[in-house]
Amino acid sequence: MWNSFIDSFKPAVASETLTSQNVEDGKEYTEMEKININAANSNLSRKLKSRHLQMISIGSSIGTGLFVGSGSALHTGGPAGIMIGWFIMATGVFATMQGLGELSITFPVSGSFNVFASRFIEPAVGFAVGWNYFMQFFVLLPLELVAGSITVKYWNKDLNPDIFVIIFWLLIVVITLLGVKGYGESEFVFSLIKVIAVIGFIILSIVLICGGGPNHEFIGGRYWRDPGAFANGFKGVCSVFVTAAFSFGGTEMIGLTAAETKEPRKTLPKAIKQVFWRICLFYLVSLTMVATLVPYNDDKLLGSSSVDATASPFVIAVVNGGIKGLPSVINAVILIAVLSVGNASVYATSRSLNSLAEQGMAPKWTGYVDRLGRPLAAILITDIFGLFALIAASNKQEEVFNWLLALSGLSSIFTWLSINLSHIRFRRALTVQNRLLNELPYISQCGVWGSYYGFALNFLVLIAQFWIALFPIGGKPNAYDFFLSYLGLPVLIASWLFYKFWKKDWTLFVRAKDIDVDTGRPNIDLDLLQQEIAEDKAKLAEKPFIVRVYRFWC
């Protein structure tokens, strides 16, 4: 057993992945061909099951953005602002995830969207998006560890927060070293707890709104009338768009799992389709409850920040309802959400760095994968940086983390834009090369127009963020607030230019006729695939109308 444990850390054996194009001895490959082949023949282990994907697709987005960040959104946008912002962003996320689903199921390769950006747009874009995404989650681990230590202060303010930073850090290190199966199982448990908590909160909220709480006070739509539905007019709604976009960050992580999923053609479509509906249920319904129970001018919302769980509108709603004991339960759920996001951040960071190494965009040693399919070097780099969270005891922690987050603060928007554009370019390549959609194992329900819509919406969010950064609500234009909110854009442009100078390649995009639409596809008999799809459609046609509608959307 000891020898097996030691041997598991040795380099992985050569990949036996069967793709439509494998390496031929003696052939000279272009930079783009190397990227496609290396991504297709990754040594990552395929151990994630359908139930893991279902919970990862939910859990990666239900975190501090919902439980804590929604408080500041309610304060700046009001209840109507929250509902408008989250609903419109949800439609954009759905369209984006449909495009990602089509690409990920057709090409279940390591790195997913940053490889798609390199492949279907051009390598410099993949480099910039990949490193930006890496930085987003690289910084997120210590931030979530600090948030966890501050959450514990809800029960005891006298203890040194670094004690809990170390405890939580050790827990995450153990989970991440268990490999992808350990990550899948832990996320399954974490997400299940969060889902149960949100459902319980929704039921409790309905009771409180109807006057069934200890105070026996009927609330109804009181706070929508006074202080009102909107807090800061149109600018307030724009600020909510930005917060909503950040809170949905992580939904794209389902694409990263494609390279580590058993039978991605069968398991990924369901996960892709259900993520939108589940997030809509858990976000829109729970936020409706929060907006009805908590007035946007509540004094306790004024202290809301990314690491202050005591200002959670969920906790405030229960406290205002006169219920004792439950705020501690909700705070415990927030703590679990924090650990879940920290765990997910190690997964996202390590897989992104491993993919960048496979593409020749990061040092080769950072792409080391062991015999258990763990990107070991990337995991250790991320875990070690997590110790930066020991700054939790410092009085400068918030300022430090604000600037670290600013480096990749717009990363989710850039990632979604790259997914939309990659899908548009992929469809264009199919058209130019006279390839048919019936070759694809999964077709986006929104089609290519969904990606155009997602691209336009995310671009508008960037404009809204620029406006809010330049003219902050309740403040005057100043360089500090602007760069704190918009530093991500110059960092992305600098990354893109760095790659251009490094590789001396000034091509702006890969021409549609030259895009590789084959490498990375599993060897599937197209005739057999079309026959299976036709059989599935015939079986579905025999089902009742309600079942057909459910299967289409879920």
XYZ file of C-alpha atoms in Angstrom:
554
model
C 0.000 0.000 0.000
C 2.862 2.368 0.873
C 4.636 1.582 -2.413
C 1.412 2.226 -4.348
C 1.044 5.558 -2.555
C 4.609 6.580 -3.447
C 4.266 5.361 -7.027
C 1.110 7.433 -7.509
C 3.254 10.590 -7.521
C 5.393 9.354 -10.427
C 4.781 10.799 -13.908
C 1.667 9.565 -15.696
C 2.144 7.010 -18.442
C 1.634 8.218 -21.998
C -1.991 9.055 -22.708
C -3.994 6.424 -24.528
C -6.745 8.845 -25.511
C -8.122 7.898 -28.927
C -8.819 11.024 -30.912
C -9.377 11.746 -34.554
C -5.753 12.882 -34.816
C -2.778 11.502 -32.920
C 0.903 12.383 -33.082
C 2.724 10.978 -36.108
C 6.423 10.163 -35.724
C 8.752 12.486 -37.583
C 6.078 14.990 -38.630
C 6.695 18.701 -38.086
C 3.708 20.356 -36.415
C 2.772 24.018 -36.322
C 2.261 25.823 -33.004
C -1.518 25.576 -33.402
C -1.387 21.842 -34.222
C 0.734 21.187 -31.124
C -1.785 23.027 -28.941
C -4.696 21.002 -30.346
C -2.958 17.622 -30.063
C -1.567 18.205 -26.547
C -4.968 19.352 -25.264
C -6.647 16.313 -26.838
C -4.160 13.818 -25.362
C -4.066 15.028 -21.761
C -3.153 12.625 -18.934
C -5.937 13.882 -16.652
C -8.097 11.138 -15.153
C -11.728 10.647 -16.278
C -13.420 9.856 -12.949
C -16.219 12.414 -12.616
C -19.736 10.950 -12.744
C -23.063 12.511 -13.682
C -24.058 13.282 -10.065
C -20.734 15.063 -9.557
C -21.349 17.253 -12.613
C -24.867 18.130 -11.475
C -23.636 19.400 -8.118
C -20.470 21.037 -9.456
C -22.587 22.983 -11.951
C -24.700 24.288 -9.057
C -22.116 24.575 -6.305
C -19.550 26.466 -8.353
C -21.914 29.458 -8.447
C -23.761 29.330 -5.124
C -21.247 30.997 -2.843
C -20.411 34.330 -1.304
C -21.764 36.109 -4.409
C -25.263 34.964 -3.457
C -25.032 34.774 0.322
C -23.006 37.956 0.936
C -22.483 39.982 -2.272
C -26.225 40.228 -2.896
C -26.402 42.505 0.168
C -24.416 45.294 -1.468
C -26.426 44.799 -4.687
C -29.681 45.211 -2.759
C -28.338 48.357 -1.098
C -27.262 50.007 -4.386
C -29.971 48.733 -6.756
C -33.047 48.099 -4.629
C -35.333 45.025 -4.909
C -36.441 45.682 -8.498
C -32.843 46.399 -9.525
C -31.744 43.029 -8.144
C -34.470 41.129 -9.988
C -33.832 42.899 -13.320
C -30.040 42.541 -13.104
C -29.968 38.873 -12.100
C -32.688 37.786 -14.545
C -31.097 39.415 -17.613
C -27.640 38.115 -16.672
C -29.126 34.631 -16.201
C -30.359 34.637 -19.821
C -26.878 35.622 -21.013
C -25.261 32.907 -18.904
C -27.696 30.314 -20.303
C -26.849 31.250 -23.907
C -23.117 31.220 -23.118
C -23.241 27.830 -21.383
C -25.156 26.343 -24.327
C -22.345 27.388 -26.675
C -19.756 26.045 -24.226
C -21.712 22.784 -24.010
C -21.611 22.321 -27.781
C -17.847 22.919 -27.868
C -16.995 20.888 -24.739
C -19.045 17.842 -25.741
C -17.633 17.902 -29.287
C -14.086 18.488 -27.996
C -13.736 17.095 -24.412
C -10.175 18.395 -24.167
C -8.020 19.649 -21.309
C -8.333 23.380 -20.683
C -11.713 23.773 -22.371
C -12.467 27.458 -23.035
C -8.889 28.797 -23.047
C -7.964 26.094 -25.592
C -11.083 26.986 -27.614
C -9.982 30.645 -27.604
C -6.537 29.643 -28.919
C -8.013 27.293 -31.474
C -10.997 29.180 -32.864
C -9.897 32.815 -32.382
C -6.100 32.908 -32.092
C -3.421 31.782 -29.543
C -2.727 35.208 -28.013
C -6.387 35.481 -26.957
C -6.187 31.997 -25.420
C -3.010 33.053 -23.573
C -4.594 36.238 -22.196
C -7.904 34.593 -21.218
C -6.174 31.537 -19.728
C -3.803 33.518 -17.501
C -6.564 35.936 -16.496
C -8.798 33.027 -15.473
C -5.878 31.471 -13.598
C -5.271 34.709 -11.678
C -8.968 35.039 -10.796
C -9.107 31.722 -8.951
C -5.465 31.849 -7.787
C -6.315 34.919 -5.688
C -9.713 33.496 -4.730
C -8.302 30.674 -2.555
C -6.615 32.914 0.064
C -9.553 35.333 -0.141
C -12.029 32.544 0.674
C -9.790 31.306 3.517
C -9.845 34.811 4.987
C -13.622 34.976 4.476
C -13.936 31.670 6.335
C -11.891 32.944 9.263
C -13.994 36.134 9.421
C -17.215 34.084 9.268
C -16.108 32.254 12.411
C -15.920 35.645 14.177
C -19.724 35.578 14.152
C -19.458 33.170 17.085
C -16.188 34.292 18.713
C -14.486 37.617 17.986
C -11.558 37.099 20.344
C -9.780 34.244 18.554
C -6.918 34.939 16.155
C -8.352 34.417 12.621
C -5.078 32.820 11.447
C -5.929 29.732 13.538
C -8.921 29.033 11.317
C -7.017 29.980 8.151
C -4.581 27.122 8.892
C -7.406 24.672 9.740
C -9.351 25.460 6.553
C -6.166 25.448 4.461
C -5.203 21.958 5.660
C -8.716 20.697 4.905
C -8.583 22.026 1.325
C -5.045 20.674 0.776
C -6.160 17.177 1.806
C -9.203 17.320 -0.495
C -7.221 18.586 -3.493
C -4.551 15.898 -3.114
C -7.233 13.186 -3.260
C -7.517 13.877 -6.986
C -10.497 14.664 -9.173
C -12.685 12.038 -7.499
C -12.024 13.600 -4.084
C -12.917 17.007 -5.504
C -16.091 15.595 -7.052
C -17.246 13.884 -3.849
C -16.484 16.893 -1.623
C -18.290 19.277 -3.981
C -21.231 16.880 -4.083
C -21.558 17.087 -0.279
C -20.849 20.846 -0.041
C -23.325 21.675 -2.822
C -26.009 19.410 -1.400
C -25.818 21.264 1.921
C -26.046 24.642 0.137
C -29.012 23.539 -1.959
C -30.907 22.221 1.090
C -30.155 25.474 2.954
C -31.423 27.678 0.108
C -34.620 25.627 -0.253
C -35.150 25.818 3.531
C -34.610 29.581 3.436
C -37.168 29.996 0.633
C -39.808 28.048 2.602
C -39.049 30.011 5.787
C -39.194 33.312 3.880
C -42.651 32.565 2.515
C -43.825 31.929 6.097
C -42.267 35.204 7.337
C -43.680 37.255 4.451
C -47.172 35.930 5.192
C -46.871 36.817 8.885
C -46.236 33.327 10.252
C -43.048 34.241 12.148
C -42.634 34.930 15.886
C -43.524 38.609 15.322
C -46.789 37.657 13.508
C -46.186 40.636 11.244
C -47.489 40.525 7.668
C -44.799 41.974 5.403
C -46.123 41.366 1.896
C -44.709 43.963 -0.512
C -44.173 46.651 2.134
C -40.485 47.266 1.357
C -41.151 47.444 -2.388
C -43.341 50.495 -1.647
C -41.265 52.013 1.158
C -38.355 52.717 0.753
C -39.169 51.724 -2.857
C -38.309 49.371 -5.721
C -35.190 51.207 -6.992
C -32.361 52.575 -4.872
C -30.260 54.642 -7.284
C -32.256 54.674 -10.500
C -30.660 53.467 -13.739
C -27.110 53.694 -12.372
C -28.114 51.457 -9.471
C -29.475 48.831 -11.895
C -26.231 48.996 -13.911
C -24.209 48.344 -10.759
C -26.394 45.289 -10.070
C -25.623 43.926 -13.561
C -21.944 43.935 -12.663
C -22.512 42.263 -9.261
C -24.815 39.658 -10.838
C -22.216 38.873 -13.497
C -19.580 38.300 -10.816
C -21.947 36.123 -8.772
C -22.557 33.844 -11.782
C -18.791 33.451 -12.180
C -17.890 29.773 -11.953
C -20.735 28.402 -14.084
C -18.230 27.977 -16.898
C -16.257 25.559 -14.701
C -18.505 22.772 -15.993
C -16.525 23.061 -19.250
C -13.265 22.308 -17.427
C -14.690 18.995 -16.218
C -15.147 17.674 -19.791
C -11.603 16.269 -19.879
C -12.175 14.402 -16.590
C -15.705 13.104 -17.152
C -16.845 9.593 -17.955
C -18.849 9.576 -21.197
C -19.062 13.381 -21.645
C -21.509 12.959 -24.568
C -24.118 11.494 -22.223
C -23.443 13.321 -18.943
C -22.511 16.871 -19.978
C -25.700 17.855 -21.903
C -27.911 17.309 -18.872
C -25.523 19.227 -16.616
C -25.296 22.095 -19.116
C -29.081 22.388 -19.494
C -29.948 22.073 -15.823
C -27.401 24.568 -14.539
C -29.455 27.512 -15.776
C -32.749 26.372 -14.280
C -31.261 25.427 -10.958
C -29.361 28.669 -10.675
C -32.504 30.597 -11.638
C -34.415 28.757 -8.918
C -31.784 29.216 -6.237
C -30.819 32.758 -7.250
C -33.994 34.447 -8.483
C -36.436 32.899 -6.014
C -34.163 33.310 -2.971
C -33.274 36.886 -3.985
C -36.975 37.694 -4.372
C -37.446 36.536 -0.784
C -34.460 38.578 0.423
C -35.629 41.704 -1.430
C -39.082 41.326 0.165
C -37.815 40.757 3.716
C -34.946 43.277 3.859
C -35.348 46.987 2.950
C -32.501 48.286 0.820
C -31.793 51.053 3.378
C -31.280 48.599 6.260
C -28.267 49.860 8.264
C -26.732 46.368 8.483
C -26.408 46.206 4.675
C -24.108 49.231 4.670
C -21.191 47.117 5.901
C -21.628 44.479 3.208
C -18.352 43.404 1.606
C -16.883 40.374 -0.131
C -15.442 39.026 3.118
C -18.025 40.139 5.694
C -20.535 37.337 6.239
C -22.218 39.176 9.140
C -23.753 41.562 6.575
C -25.394 38.716 4.635
C -28.970 39.684 3.705
C -29.948 36.065 4.400
C -28.852 36.440 8.039
C -30.457 39.903 8.276
C -33.771 38.569 6.895
C -33.966 35.865 9.561
C -32.910 38.244 12.357
C -35.507 40.817 11.268
C -38.099 38.026 11.303
C -37.490 37.538 15.030
C -36.153 33.982 14.742
C -33.353 33.026 17.148
C -30.764 30.332 16.496
C -31.272 30.119 12.741
C -28.834 32.956 11.939
C -26.075 30.693 13.265
C -27.248 27.914 10.958
C -27.221 30.244 7.946
C -23.777 31.497 8.905
C -22.572 27.876 9.076
C -23.906 27.374 5.536
C -22.044 30.521 4.437
C -18.891 28.995 5.944
C -19.449 25.788 3.955
C -20.028 27.883 0.817
C -16.726 29.661 1.441
C -14.858 26.343 1.766
C -16.628 25.003 -1.326
C -15.562 27.985 -3.433
C -12.011 27.671 -2.048
C -11.968 23.997 -3.041
C -13.347 24.800 -6.506
C -10.757 27.550 -6.951
C -7.918 25.031 -6.559
C -9.567 22.811 -9.180
C -10.041 25.698 -11.645
C -6.558 27.127 -11.092
C -4.695 23.824 -11.338
C -6.539 22.737 -14.506
C -6.027 26.142 -16.123
C -2.287 26.154 -15.353
C -1.947 22.559 -16.557
C -3.683 23.496 -19.813
C -1.459 26.545 -20.305
C 1.591 24.323 -19.812
C 0.283 21.827 -22.386
C -0.118 24.675 -24.858
C 3.438 25.911 -24.252
C 2.116 29.081 -22.583
C 3.481 28.273 -19.105
C 6.685 26.536 -17.883
C 6.604 22.870 -18.885
C 7.109 21.597 -15.324
C 3.852 23.246 -14.194
C 2.007 20.730 -16.401
C 3.313 17.723 -14.456
C 0.548 15.096 -14.124
C 1.042 12.043 -11.876
C -0.258 8.493 -12.237
C -3.523 9.322 -10.477
C -4.234 11.966 -13.112
C -3.552 14.869 -10.715
C -1.895 18.001 -12.163
C 0.357 17.828 -9.114
C 2.664 20.799 -9.703
C -0.249 23.134 -10.438
C -2.168 21.934 -7.345
C 0.856 22.462 -5.056
C 1.526 25.962 -6.454
C -2.085 26.953 -5.768
C -2.165 25.379 -2.299
C 1.082 27.055 -1.246
C -0.160 30.477 -2.379
C -3.224 29.843 -0.213
C -0.993 30.517 2.810
C -1.054 34.155 1.737
C -4.348 34.138 3.650
C -2.325 34.392 6.875
C -2.579 38.120 6.242
C -6.038 37.717 7.830
C -4.708 39.026 11.147
C -3.422 42.205 9.476
C -5.384 45.435 9.452
C -4.382 45.908 5.783
C -5.972 42.670 4.555
C -8.968 44.253 2.817
C -6.861 46.734 0.834
C -4.391 44.031 -0.235
C -7.126 41.683 -1.413
C -9.014 44.446 -3.191
C -5.987 45.105 -5.394
C -5.264 41.413 -5.951
C -8.862 40.902 -7.059
C -8.670 43.997 -9.260
C -5.961 42.284 -11.357
C -8.536 39.817 -12.657
C -11.770 41.460 -11.535
C -13.334 41.258 -15.003
C -12.059 37.747 -15.723
C -15.496 36.067 -15.803
C -16.751 38.596 -18.387
C -13.653 38.097 -20.564
C -14.005 34.310 -20.294
C -17.677 34.407 -21.339
C -16.879 36.760 -24.228
C -14.181 34.324 -25.431
C -16.629 31.379 -25.177
C -19.248 33.259 -27.213
C -16.725 34.291 -29.861
C -15.173 30.785 -29.985
C -18.598 29.251 -30.648
C -19.351 31.835 -33.349
C -15.991 31.137 -35.027
C -16.488 27.350 -34.738
C -19.852 27.557 -36.485
C -18.307 29.813 -39.145
C -15.536 27.246 -39.721
C -18.104 24.462 -40.159
C -19.948 26.543 -42.762
C -16.800 27.506 -44.708
C -15.482 23.923 -44.676
C -18.872 22.505 -45.771
C -19.346 20.489 -42.578
C -22.809 19.670 -41.236
C -24.303 20.182 -37.771
C -25.473 16.565 -37.666
C -21.820 15.626 -37.104
C -22.061 17.154 -33.626
C -23.033 15.012 -30.623
C -24.749 18.047 -29.028
C -26.121 21.222 -30.644
C -26.651 24.436 -28.663
C -30.358 25.016 -28.024
C -29.786 28.735 -28.589
C -27.862 28.190 -31.808
C -25.182 30.586 -32.950
C -27.547 33.529 -32.320
C -27.465 32.710 -28.613
C -23.724 33.287 -28.675
C -24.214 36.613 -30.469
C -26.691 37.582 -27.735
C -24.338 36.462 -24.956
C -21.446 38.365 -26.544
C -23.511 41.572 -26.865
C -24.825 41.337 -23.295
C -21.379 40.750 -21.781
C -19.992 43.637 -23.825
C -22.753 45.881 -22.431
C -21.813 44.766 -18.901
C -18.242 45.896 -19.596
C -19.579 49.300 -20.662
C -21.778 49.507 -17.542
C -18.800 48.597 -15.348
C -16.708 51.302 -17.040
C -19.427 53.879 -16.307
C -19.751 52.812 -12.662
C -15.951 52.743 -12.275
C -15.602 56.232 -13.755
C -18.585 57.726 -11.919
C -19.064 55.679 -8.719
C -22.427 55.801 -6.951
C -22.360 58.379 -4.189
C -18.841 59.523 -5.070
C -16.773 61.630 -7.444
C -14.557 60.368 -10.285
C -11.145 59.308 -8.965
C -8.277 57.141 -10.218
C -8.256 54.856 -7.144
C -11.849 53.614 -7.558
C -11.552 53.439 -11.340
C -8.506 51.172 -11.397
C -9.847 49.128 -8.501
C -12.868 48.308 -10.693
C -11.316 48.274 -14.171
C -7.694 47.184 -13.775
C -8.588 43.811 -15.333
C -8.878 45.279 -18.843
C -5.345 46.761 -19.118
C -3.969 43.557 -17.559
C -5.736 41.492 -20.245
C -4.465 43.756 -23.043
C -0.932 43.625 -21.602
C -1.105 39.789 -21.540
C -2.240 39.734 -25.167
C 0.578 42.082 -26.249
C 3.162 40.101 -24.253
C 2.289 36.937 -26.180
C 2.443 38.787 -29.495
C 5.953 40.116 -28.778
C 7.066 36.769 -27.309
C 5.981 34.664 -30.291
C 6.432 37.478 -32.872
C 3.061 36.480 -34.325
C 0.817 39.397 -35.243
C -2.018 37.382 -36.754
C -5.296 38.814 -35.424
C -7.412 35.711 -35.972
C -7.261 32.221 -37.454
C -9.028 32.145 -40.801
C -12.190 30.011 -40.821
C -10.872 27.764 -43.595
C -7.759 27.007 -41.519
C -9.521 26.204 -38.205
C -9.045 22.588 -37.114
C -12.514 21.127 -36.455
C -11.378 17.507 -35.954
C -8.502 17.123 -33.481
C -9.752 16.265 -30.028
C -12.995 14.630 -31.085
C -13.462 11.126 -29.688
C -13.451 8.480 -32.391
C -17.200 8.210 -32.899
C -18.914 6.452 -35.786
C -20.984 9.326 -37.228
C -23.570 7.004 -38.755
C -23.998 5.244 -35.411
C -24.165 8.596 -33.593
C -26.926 9.892 -35.894
C -28.802 6.606 -35.510
C -28.647 6.885 -31.683
C -29.847 10.499 -31.799
C -32.722 9.532 -34.120
C -33.713 6.670 -31.776
C -33.648 9.013 -28.766
C -35.871 11.520 -30.603
C -38.311 8.763 -31.602
C -38.584 7.543 -27.995
C -39.077 11.112 -26.763
C -41.809 11.751 -29.340
C -43.882 8.966 -27.739
C -43.760 10.630 -24.311
C -46.472 13.019 -23.007
C -46.130 16.723 -23.868
C -45.043 17.703 -20.329
C -42.245 15.114 -20.390
C -41.084 16.344 -23.827
C -40.930 19.951 -22.593
C -39.041 18.887 -19.451
C -36.510 16.830 -21.421
C -35.939 19.669 -23.887
C -35.096 22.188 -21.168
C -33.683 19.851 -18.526
